[in-house]
PDB file of C-alpha atoms in Angstrom:
ATOM      1  CA  MET A1368     -18.164 -18.936 -10.411  1.00 42.00           C
ATOM      2  CA  ALA A1369     -15.864 -16.110  -9.603  1.00 49.00           C
ATOM      3  CA  ASP A1370     -18.070 -14.919  -6.990  1.00 55.00           C
ATOM      4  CA  GLY A1371     -17.832 -18.240  -5.257  1.00 66.00           C
ATOM      5  CA  LEU A1372     -14.212 -18.344  -5.371  1.00 75.00           C
ATOM      6  CA  ASP A1373     -13.918 -14.823  -4.009  1.00 76.00           C
ATOM      7  CA  ARG A1374     -15.586 -16.285  -0.870  1.00 76.00           C
ATOM      8  CA  PHE A1375     -12.583 -18.431  -0.466  1.00 80.00           C
ATOM      9  CA  LEU A1376     -10.022 -15.591  -1.145  1.00 82.00           C
ATOM     10  CA  GLU A1377     -11.714 -12.993   0.869  1.00 78.00           C
ATOM     11  CA  GLY A1378      -9.339 -11.555   3.634  1.00 75.00           C
ATOM     12  CA  ARG A1379      -6.274 -13.674   2.524  1.00 79.00           C
ATOM     13  CA  ARG A1380      -2.908 -12.083   1.949  1.00 81.00           C
ATOM     14  CA  LEU A1381      -1.674 -13.759  -1.088  1.00 85.00           C
ATOM     15  CA  SER A1382       1.979 -13.689  -2.521  1.00 85.00           C
ATOM     16  CA  PRO A1383       2.498 -12.566  -6.130  1.00 87.00           C
ATOM     17  CA  ALA A1384       2.690 -16.322  -7.152  1.00 87.00           C
ATOM     18  CA  GLN A1385      -0.423 -17.241  -5.383  1.00 88.00           C
ATOM     19  CA  ARG A1386      -2.208 -14.289  -6.905  1.00 88.00           C
ATOM     20  CA  ARG A1387      -1.171 -15.824 -10.306  1.00 88.00           C
ATOM     21  CA  ILE A1388      -2.855 -19.123  -9.293  1.00 90.00           C
ATOM     22  CA  ALA A1389      -5.990 -17.275  -7.993  1.00 88.00           C
ATOM     23  CA  ARG A1390      -6.372 -15.315 -11.303  1.00 86.00           C
ATOM     24  CA  TYR A1391      -5.986 -18.559 -13.432  1.00 88.00           C
ATOM     25  CA  LEU A1392      -8.682 -20.094 -11.250  1.00 88.00           C
ATOM     26  CA  THR A1393     -10.923 -17.183 -11.664  1.00 83.00           C
ATOM     27  CA  ASP A1394     -10.443 -17.268 -15.482  1.00 84.00           C
ATOM     28  CA  HIS A1395     -10.547 -21.058 -16.056  1.00 84.00           C
ATOM     29  CA  LEU A1396     -12.197 -22.543 -13.076  1.00 84.00           C
ATOM     30  CA  ALA A1397     -14.381 -24.924 -15.206  1.00 81.00           C
ATOM     31  CA  GLU A1398     -11.222 -26.693 -16.426  1.00 82.00           C
ATOM     32  CA  ALA A1399      -9.056 -26.107 -13.573  1.00 85.00           C
ATOM     33  CA  ILE A1400     -10.941 -28.402 -11.252  1.00 83.00           C
ATOM     34  CA  PHE A1401      -9.824 -31.368 -13.349  1.00 80.00           C
ATOM     35  CA  LEU A1402      -6.173 -30.473 -13.214  1.00 85.00           C
ATOM     36  CA  SER A1403      -3.596 -31.903 -11.042  1.00 84.00           C
ATOM     37  CA  SER A1404      -1.421 -29.572  -9.001  1.00 86.00           C
ATOM     38  CA  VAL A1405       1.535 -30.099 -11.383  1.00 87.00           C
ATOM     39  CA  GLU A1406      -0.880 -29.181 -14.402  1.00 86.00           C
ATOM     40  CA  LEU A1407      -2.269 -26.116 -12.697  1.00 91.00           C
ATOM     41  CA  ALA A1408       1.291 -24.967 -11.702  1.00 91.00           C
ATOM     42  CA  GLU A1409       2.253 -25.193 -15.330  1.00 90.00           C
ATOM     43  CA  ARG A1410      -0.949 -23.357 -16.638  1.00 89.00           C
ATOM     44  CA  ALA A1411      -0.554 -20.500 -14.093  1.00 90.00           C
ATOM     45  CA  GLY A1412       3.308 -20.217 -14.511  1.00 90.00           C
ATOM     46  CA  VAL A1413       4.277 -21.030 -10.886  1.00 90.00           C
ATOM     47  CA  SER A1414       5.920 -23.976  -9.178  1.00 91.00           C
ATOM     48  CA  GLN A1415       3.990 -27.062  -7.849  1.00 89.00           C
ATOM     49  CA  PRO A1416       4.904 -26.215  -4.285  1.00 90.00           C
ATOM     50  CA  SER A1417       3.280 -22.772  -4.733  1.00 90.00           C
ATOM     51  CA  VAL A1418      -0.042 -24.498  -5.600  1.00 92.00           C
ATOM     52  CA  THR A1419       0.161 -26.500  -2.429  1.00 90.00           C
ATOM     53  CA  ARG A1420       1.002 -23.300  -0.294  1.00 91.00           C
ATOM     54  CA  PHE A1421      -1.895 -21.594  -2.103  1.00 91.00           C
ATOM     55  CA  ALA A1422      -4.341 -24.308  -0.939  1.00 90.00           C
ATOM     56  CA  MET A1423      -2.991 -24.165   2.647  1.00 89.00           C
ATOM     57  CA  VAL A1424      -3.264 -20.386   2.788  1.00 90.00           C
ATOM     58  CA  LEU A1425      -7.025 -20.851   1.933  1.00 89.00           C
ATOM     59  CA  GLY A1426      -7.335 -23.256   4.737  1.00 88.00           C
ATOM     60  CA  PHE A1427      -7.032 -26.586   2.974  1.00 88.00           C
ATOM     61  CA  ALA A1428      -4.718 -29.601   3.748  1.00 86.00           C
ATOM     62  CA  GLY A1429      -3.567 -29.635   0.172  1.00 85.00           C
ATOM     63  CA  TYR A1430      -4.702 -28.918  -3.387  1.00 87.00           C
ATOM     64  CA  PRO A1431      -6.855 -32.162  -3.633  1.00 84.00           C
ATOM     65  CA  GLU A1432      -9.072 -30.732  -0.929  1.00 85.00           C
ATOM     66  CA  LEU A1433      -9.244 -27.319  -2.471  1.00 88.00           C
ATOM     67  CA  ARG A1434     -10.092 -28.788  -5.783  1.00 85.00           C
ATOM     68  CA  HIS A1435     -12.902 -30.876  -4.199  1.00 82.00           C
ATOM     69  CA  ALA A1436     -14.275 -27.628  -2.593  1.00 85.00           C
ATOM     70  CA  LEU A1437     -14.299 -25.774  -5.817  1.00 85.00           C
ATOM     71  CA  ARG A1438     -16.069 -28.404  -7.896  1.00 81.00           C
ATOM     72  CA  PRO A1439     -19.603 -27.326  -6.695  1.00 81.00           C
ATOM     73  CA  LEU A1440     -19.032 -23.891  -8.105  1.00 77.00           C
ATOM     74  CA  VAL A1441     -18.904 -25.621 -11.471  1.00 73.00           C
ATOM     75  CA  VAL A1442     -20.898 -28.672 -11.509  1.00 62.00           C
ATOM     76  CA  GLY A1443     -24.475 -28.098 -10.864  1.00 55.00           C
ATOM     77  CA  GLY A1444     -25.940 -26.259 -13.664  1.00 43.00           C
ATOM     78  CA  ARG A1445     -24.606 -22.733 -12.890  1.00 45.00           C
ATOM     79  CA  THR A1446     -23.919 -20.728 -16.259  1.00 43.00           C
ATOM     80  CA  PRO A1447     -20.236 -19.991 -16.361  1.00 41.00           C
ATOM     81  CA  SER A1448     -19.398 -16.192 -16.517  1.00 43.00           C
ATOM     82  CA  ARG A1449     -16.004 -14.417 -16.982  1.00 44.00           C
ATOM     83  CA  ALA A1450     -15.701 -10.973 -15.541  1.00 48.00           C
ATOM     84  CA  ASN A1451     -13.248  -8.476 -16.946  1.00 68.00           C
ATOM     85  CA  ASP A1452     -10.553  -9.090 -14.120  1.00 73.00           C
ATOM     86  CA  LEU A1453      -8.920  -5.718 -14.942  1.00 80.00           C
ATOM     87  CA  GLN A1454     -12.036  -3.887 -14.498  1.00 82.00           C
ATOM     88  CA  ALA A1455     -12.675  -5.764 -11.201  1.00 79.00           C
ATOM     89  CA  ALA A1456      -9.232  -4.738  -9.824  1.00 83.00           C
ATOM     90  CA  ILE A1457     -10.169  -1.164 -10.531  1.00 88.00           C
ATOM     91  CA  ASP A1458     -13.538  -1.614  -8.992  1.00 85.00           C
ATOM     92  CA  ALA A1459     -11.941  -2.921  -5.794  1.00 85.00           C
ATOM     93  CA  GLU A1460      -9.619   0.149  -5.841  1.00 91.00           C
ATOM     94  CA  ILE A1461     -12.606   2.302  -6.024  1.00 91.00           C
ATOM     95  CA  ASP A1462     -14.107   0.575  -2.985  1.00 89.00           C
ATOM     96  CA  ASN A1463     -10.818   1.185  -1.184  1.00 91.00           C
ATOM     97  CA  LEU A1464     -11.124   4.848  -1.945  1.00 94.00           C
ATOM     98  CA  ARG A1465     -14.545   4.847  -0.660  1.00 91.00           C
ATOM     99  CA  ASN A1466     -13.425   3.293   2.539  1.00 91.00           C
ATOM    100  CA  VAL A1467     -10.953   6.096   2.975  1.00 94.00           C
ATOM    101  CA  ARG A1468     -13.665   8.593   2.342  1.00 93.00           C
ATOM    102  CA  GLU A1469     -15.735   7.088   5.026  1.00 93.00           C
ATOM    103  CA  THR A1470     -12.831   7.311   7.541  1.00 92.00           C
ATOM    104  CA  LEU A1471     -12.610  10.928   6.893  1.00 94.00           C
ATOM    105  CA  GLY A1472     -16.153  11.636   8.004  1.00 92.00           C
ATOM    106  CA  ASP A1473     -14.538  12.756  11.191  1.00 94.00           C
ATOM    107  CA  PRO A1474     -11.377  14.526  10.011  1.00 95.00           C
ATOM    108  CA  SER A1475     -10.222  15.482  13.455  1.00 96.00           C
ATOM    109  CA  GLY A1476      -7.708  12.717  13.621  1.00 96.00           C
ATOM    110  CA  ILE A1477      -5.886  13.591  10.510  1.00 97.00           C
ATOM    111  CA  VAL A1478      -6.237  17.389  10.941  1.00 97.00           C
ATOM    112  CA  ASP A1479      -4.479  16.908  14.405  1.00 97.00           C
ATOM    113  CA  LEU A1480      -1.768  14.725  12.906  1.00 98.00           C
ATOM    114  CA  GLY A1481      -1.207  17.279  10.158  1.00 98.00           C
ATOM    115  CA  THR A1482      -0.795  20.148  12.653  1.00 98.00           C
ATOM    116  CA  THR A1483       1.673  18.138  14.653  1.00 98.00           C
ATOM    117  CA  LEU A1484       3.780  17.115  11.684  1.00 98.00           C
ATOM    118  CA  ALA A1485       3.680  20.631  10.279  1.00 97.00           C
ATOM    119  CA  GLY A1486       5.290  21.797  13.513  1.00 97.00           C
ATOM    120  CA  CYS A1487       7.932  18.882  13.562  1.00 97.00           C
ATOM    121  CA  GLU A1488      11.374  20.068  12.404  1.00 96.00           C
ATOM    122  CA  PRO A1489      12.928  18.247  10.894  1.00 98.00           C
ATOM    123  CA  LEU A1490      10.349  15.725   9.790  1.00 98.00           C
ATOM    124  CA  PRO A1491      11.995  12.287   8.905  1.00 98.00           C
ATOM    125  CA  VAL A1492       9.876  10.276   6.487  1.00 98.00           C
ATOM    126  CA  LEU A1493      10.643   6.391   6.270  1.00 98.00           C
ATOM    127  CA  GLY A1494       9.715   4.142   3.402  1.00 98.00           C
ATOM    128  CA  LEU A1495      11.570   1.027   2.547  1.00 98.00           C
ATOM    129  CA  ARG A1496      11.109  -1.383  -0.421  1.00 96.00           C
ATOM    130  CA  VAL A1497       7.720  -1.250  -2.105  1.00 96.00           C
ATOM    131  CA  SER A1498       6.790   1.553   0.421  1.00 97.00           C
ATOM    132  CA  SER A1499       9.607   3.818  -0.662  1.00 98.00           C
ATOM    133  CA  GLY A1500       7.647   5.013  -3.758  1.00 97.00           C
ATOM    134  CA  LEU A1501       4.796   6.262  -1.567  1.00 98.00           C
ATOM    135  CA  ALA A1502       7.238   7.841   0.955  1.00 98.00           C
ATOM    136  CA  THR A1503       9.155   9.500  -1.769  1.00 98.00           C
ATOM    137  CA  THR A1504       5.928  11.135  -3.085  1.00 98.00           C
ATOM    138  CA  PHE A1505       4.638  12.321   0.291  1.00 98.00           C
ATOM    139  CA  ALA A1506       8.246  13.738   0.942  1.00 98.00           C
ATOM    140  CA  TYR A1507       8.207  15.469  -2.507  1.00 97.00           C
ATOM    141  CA  PHE A1508       4.979  17.466  -1.921  1.00 97.00           C
ATOM    142  CA  ALA A1509       5.706  17.974   1.823  1.00 97.00           C
ATOM    143  CA  ARG A1510       8.883  19.710   1.067  1.00 97.00           C
ATOM    144  CA  ARG A1511       6.851  22.337  -0.859  1.00 95.00           C
ATOM    145  CA  ILE A1512       5.268  23.483   2.352  1.00 96.00           C
ATOM    146  CA  HIS A1513       7.643  22.280   4.958  1.00 97.00           C
ATOM    147  CA  PRO A1514      11.099  23.584   5.640  1.00 96.00           C
ATOM    148  CA  ASP A1515      12.903  20.287   6.661  1.00 98.00           C
ATOM    149  CA  VAL A1516      11.629  17.027   5.428  1.00 98.00           C
ATOM    150  CA  ARG A1517      14.183  14.097   5.444  1.00 98.00           C
ATOM    151  CA  LEU A1518      13.612  11.213   3.429  1.00 98.00           C
ATOM    152  CA  LEU A1519      14.798   7.710   4.580  1.00 98.00           C
ATOM    153  CA  THR A1520      14.519   4.990   1.803  1.00 98.00           C
ATOM    154  CA  HIS A1521      17.735   3.087   2.234  1.00 96.00           C
ATOM    155  CA  GLY A1522      18.288   0.592   4.894  1.00 94.00           C
ATOM    156  CA  GLY A1523      21.214  -0.571   6.903  1.00 94.00           C
ATOM    157  CA  SER A1524      23.530   1.872   8.751  1.00 94.00           C
ATOM    158  CA  GLU A1525      22.377   4.759   6.589  1.00 95.00           C
ATOM    159  CA  LEU A1526      18.860   4.357   7.871  1.00 97.00           C
ATOM    160  CA  ALA A1527      20.128   4.270  11.520  1.00 96.00           C
ATOM    161  CA  ASP A1528      22.279   7.327  10.774  1.00 97.00           C
ATOM    162  CA  GLY A1529      19.357   9.131   9.350  1.00 97.00           C
ATOM    163  CA  LEU A1530      17.148   8.591  12.477  1.00 98.00           C
ATOM    164  CA  HIS A1531      19.983   9.512  14.830  1.00 98.00           C
ATOM    165  CA  ALA A1532      20.711  12.749  12.944  1.00 98.00           C
ATOM    166  CA  ALA A1533      16.967  13.651  12.755  1.00 98.00           C
ATOM    167  CA  ARG A1534      16.603  13.175  16.411  1.00 98.00           C
ATOM    168  CA  ARG A1535      19.693  15.163  17.289  1.00 98.00           C
ATOM    169  CA  ALA A1536      18.289  17.882  14.934  1.00 98.00           C
ATOM    170  CA  GLY A1537      15.107  18.130  17.129  1.00 97.00           C
ATOM    171  CA  ALA A1538      12.727  15.753  15.406  1.00 98.00           C
ATOM    172  CA  GLY A1539       9.865  14.705  17.613  1.00 98.00           C
ATOM    173  CA  TRP A1540       8.026  12.378  15.199  1.00 98.00           C
ATOM    174  CA  LEU A1541       8.689   9.974  12.457  1.00 98.00           C
ATOM    175  CA  LEU A1542       6.277   9.492   9.721  1.00 98.00           C
ATOM    176  CA  ALA A1543       6.747   5.987   8.110  1.00 98.00           C
ATOM    177  CA  VAL A1544       4.991   4.206   5.264  1.00 98.00           C
ATOM    178  CA  ILE A1545       4.808   0.559   5.878  1.00 98.00           C
ATOM    179  CA  LEU A1546       2.712  -1.297   3.269  1.00 97.00           C
ATOM    180  CA  PRO A1547       2.494  -5.156   2.784  1.00 93.00           C
ATOM    181  CA  ARG A1548       4.398  -7.234   2.661  1.00 89.00           C
ATOM    182  CA  TYR A1549       5.928  -5.468   5.764  1.00 94.00           C
ATOM    183  CA  PRO A1550       9.662  -5.136   5.656  1.00 95.00           C
ATOM    184  CA  ALA A1551      11.208  -6.618   8.846  1.00 96.00           C
ATOM    185  CA  GLU A1552      13.845  -3.768   8.589  1.00 97.00           C
ATOM    186  CA  ALA A1553      11.169  -0.972   8.565  1.00 97.00           C
ATOM    187  CA  VAL A1554       9.651  -2.460  11.640  1.00 97.00           C
ATOM    188  CA  ARG A1555      12.964  -2.676  13.334  1.00 97.00           C
ATOM    189  CA  ALA A1556      13.489   0.982  12.474  1.00 97.00           C
ATOM    190  CA  LEU A1557      10.210   1.742  14.324  1.00 98.00           C
ATOM    191  CA  LEU A1558      11.700   0.100  17.510  1.00 97.00           C
ATOM    192  CA  THR A1559      14.955   2.257  16.881  1.00 97.00           C
ATOM    193  CA  ALA A1560      12.961   5.464  16.583  1.00 97.00           C
ATOM    194  CA  ARG A1561      11.026   4.670  19.700  1.00 97.00           C
ATOM    195  CA  GLU A1562      14.297   4.070  21.711  1.00 97.00           C
ATOM    196  CA  LEU A1563      15.520   7.479  20.475  1.00 97.00           C
ATOM    197  CA  GLY A1564      12.451   9.084  21.885  1.00 97.00           C
ATOM    198  CA  LEU A1565      10.600   9.646  18.501  1.00 98.00           C
ATOM    199  CA  ARG A1566       6.770   9.393  18.293  1.00 98.00           C
ATOM    200  CA  ILE A1567       5.576   7.421  15.206  1.00 98.00           C
ATOM    201  CA  ALA A1568       2.820   7.791  12.740  1.00 98.00           C
ATOM    202  CA  VAL A1569       2.346   5.172  10.074  1.00 98.00           C
ATOM    203  CA  ILE A1570       0.561   4.905   6.881  1.00 98.00           C
ATOM    204  CA  THR A1571      -0.372   1.438   6.309  1.00 97.00           C
ATOM    205  CA  ASP A1572      -3.125  -0.789   4.911  1.00 94.00           C
ATOM    206  CA  ARG A1573      -5.114  -1.780   7.918  1.00 92.00           C
ATOM    207  CA  PRO A1574      -5.370  -0.877  11.606  1.00 91.00           C
ATOM    208  CA  ASP A1575      -4.325  -4.437  13.068  1.00 91.00           C
ATOM    209  CA  VAL A1576      -0.706  -4.446  11.871  1.00 93.00           C
ATOM    210  CA  PRO A1577       2.112  -6.471  13.569  1.00 93.00           C
ATOM    211  CA  PHE A1578       3.953  -3.346  14.734  1.00 95.00           C
ATOM    212  CA  GLU A1579       3.214  -0.364  17.027  1.00 95.00           C
ATOM    213  CA  ALA A1580       2.676   3.215  16.373  1.00 97.00           C
ATOM    214  CA  ASP A1581       1.258   6.289  18.112  1.00 97.00           C
ATOM    215  CA  VAL A1582      -0.961   7.055  15.191  1.00 97.00           C
ATOM    216  CA  ILE A1583      -2.037   4.657  12.416  1.00 97.00           C
ATOM    217  CA  LEU A1584      -3.469   5.969   9.182  1.00 97.00           C
ATOM    218  CA  ALA A1585      -5.039   2.798   7.493  1.00 95.00           C
ATOM    219  CA  ALA A1586      -6.111   2.656   3.699  1.00 95.00           C
ATOM    220  CA  PRO A1587      -6.471  -0.728   2.045  1.00 93.00           C
ATOM    221  CA  VAL A1588      -4.306  -1.693  -0.800  1.00 93.00           C
ATOM    222  CA  GLY A1589      -5.568  -3.283  -4.090  1.00 90.00           C
ATOM    223  CA  GLU A1590      -5.028  -6.974  -4.028  1.00 83.00           C
ATOM    224  CA  ARG A1591      -6.678  -8.058  -7.248  1.00 80.00           C
ATOM    225  CA  LEU A1592      -3.589  -7.946  -9.410  1.00 83.00           C
ATOM    226  CA  VAL A1593      -0.314  -9.752  -9.196  1.00 83.00           C
ATOM    227  CA  PHE A1594       1.159  -6.913  -7.274  1.00 88.00           C
ATOM    228  CA  ASP A1595      -0.545  -4.564  -4.868  1.00 90.00           C
ATOM    229  CA  SER A1596      -1.791  -1.301  -6.080  1.00 92.00           C
ATOM    230  CA  HIS A1597      -1.697   1.676  -3.732  1.00 96.00           C
ATOM    231  CA  ALA A1598      -4.349   4.201  -4.957  1.00 96.00           C
ATOM    232  CA  ALA A1599      -6.052   4.416  -1.550  1.00 96.00           C
ATOM    233  CA  PRO A1600      -2.839   4.802   0.622  1.00 97.00           C
ATOM    234  CA  LEU A1601      -1.642   7.487  -1.886  1.00 98.00           C
ATOM    235  CA  ALA A1602      -4.884   9.348  -1.618  1.00 97.00           C
ATOM    236  CA  LEU A1603      -4.645   9.329   2.310  1.00 98.00           C
ATOM    237  CA  ALA A1604      -1.057  10.505   2.073  1.00 98.00           C
ATOM    238  CA  MET A1605      -2.106  13.490  -0.121  1.00 98.00           C
ATOM    239  CA  VAL A1606      -4.887  14.247   2.463  1.00 98.00           C
ATOM    240  CA  LEU A1607      -2.223  14.388   5.066  1.00 98.00           C
ATOM    241  CA  VAL A1608      -0.023  16.745   3.239  1.00 97.00           C
ATOM    242  CA  GLU A1609      -3.160  18.935   2.715  1.00 96.00           C
ATOM    243  CA  ALA A1610      -3.805  18.937   6.408  1.00 97.00           C
ATOM    244  CA  MET A1611      -0.137  20.006   7.154  1.00 97.00           C
ATOM    245  CA  ALA A1612      -0.694  22.859   4.532  1.00 96.00           C
ATOM    246  CA  ASP A1613      -3.731  23.941   6.366  1.00 95.00           C
ATOM    247  CA  ALA A1614      -2.026  23.891   9.676  1.00 96.00           C
ATOM    248  CA  ALA A1615       0.508  26.478   8.592  1.00 96.00           C
ATOM    249  CA  PRO A1616      -1.356  28.789   6.146  1.00 94.00           C
ATOM    250  CA  LEU A1617       1.087  31.837   5.953  1.00 96.00           C
ATOM    251  CA  ARG A1618       4.118  29.522   5.735  1.00 95.00           C
ATOM    252  CA  THR A1619       2.425  27.428   3.192  1.00 94.00           C
ATOM    253  CA  GLN A1620       1.573  30.446   1.060  1.00 95.00           C
ATOM    254  CA  ALA A1621       4.931  31.911   1.283  1.00 94.00           C
ATOM    255  CA  ARG A1622       6.620  28.697   0.279  1.00 94.00           C
ATOM    256  CA  LEU A1623       4.416  27.972  -2.665  1.00 93.00           C
ATOM    257  CA  GLU A1624       4.702  31.546  -3.958  1.00 94.00           C
ATOM    258  CA  GLU A1625       8.504  31.114  -3.739  1.00 93.00           C
ATOM    259  CA  TYR A1626       8.484  27.708  -5.398  1.00 91.00           C
ATOM    260  CA  GLU A1627       6.289  29.182  -8.283  1.00 92.00           C
ATOM    261  CA  ARG A1628       8.750  31.952  -8.873  1.00 92.00           C
ATOM    262  CA  MET A1629      11.685  29.567  -8.999  1.00 93.00           C
ATOM    263  CA  THR A1630      10.154  27.264 -11.370  1.00 90.00           C
ATOM    264  CA  GLU A1631       9.037  30.027 -13.638  1.00 90.00           C
ATOM    265  CA  GLN A1632      12.659  31.662 -13.656  1.00 92.00           C
ATOM    266  CA  ALA A1633      14.344  28.162 -14.239  1.00 93.00           C
ATOM    267  CA  ARG A1634      11.579  27.071 -16.770  1.00 91.00           C
ATOM    268  CA  VAL A1635      11.235  24.008 -14.898  1.00 91.00           C
ATOM    269  CA  PHE A1636       7.997  22.996 -16.517  1.00 89.00           C
ATOM    270  CA  THR A1637       6.780  22.946 -20.139  1.00 89.00           C
ATOM    271  CA  GLU A1638       3.782  25.007 -20.720  1.00 78.00           C
ATOM    272  CA  HIS A1639       0.703  23.368 -22.464  1.00 68.00           C
ATOM    273  CA  PRO A1640       0.148  25.325 -25.798  1.00 68.00           C
ATOM    274  CA  GLY A1641      -3.600  25.558 -24.876  1.00 57.00           C
TER     275      GLY A1641
END
């Protein structure tokens, strides 16, 4: 039954509330097809309008039409089965990582971008809302091998100031992380960056995004849980850091050795007793 429901969900971008509905249907489809939209909303812990919007996202006029379409998945002698949803979510992430691996069959694109960003001083890195975590992780490691990485994770005038300051200091590129749901302010920041003369590279979830960039690095996000998981975009970001490190090997070696001396002198890390 879950496989049949997956056919309805495939390729759909669901909100967190809609994912709660999808998960309830996956777990309880045999009983859910007899529930009203109000009852389903109560069981899934969402509002009744959320159930209606969920049905419309799947291409139906309303919940009654969706319920009618789901009934053949239950009625007809099929043996109910309940997969472990948490394991299925991890399986989906493994598939996403395989997708990234396949795109690296020809590494020339990310190698070229790594070389370009390694030579960009300063290097502004943008990430707002949910994308700020991945942008921060990228910047944390990139700073170990790059002399001037400028992290931009706050919006408003502070973001505009950061873009202008980076451009005045000689930046030629902006690396942006824009994961769904795509923040409108981040998209506007790309337009500002373009007006300032910056070229743009974006780490995102798919090639066909509603904004423009000179380079798009796409890695699917996990959509099986209430909130997206970002294992594949994180792996892609770390590959880009590796490409930057390889592009300037002498600088990378010198900076990493200096960093290790500093952390040892300051006793930054606790040594494992083994």
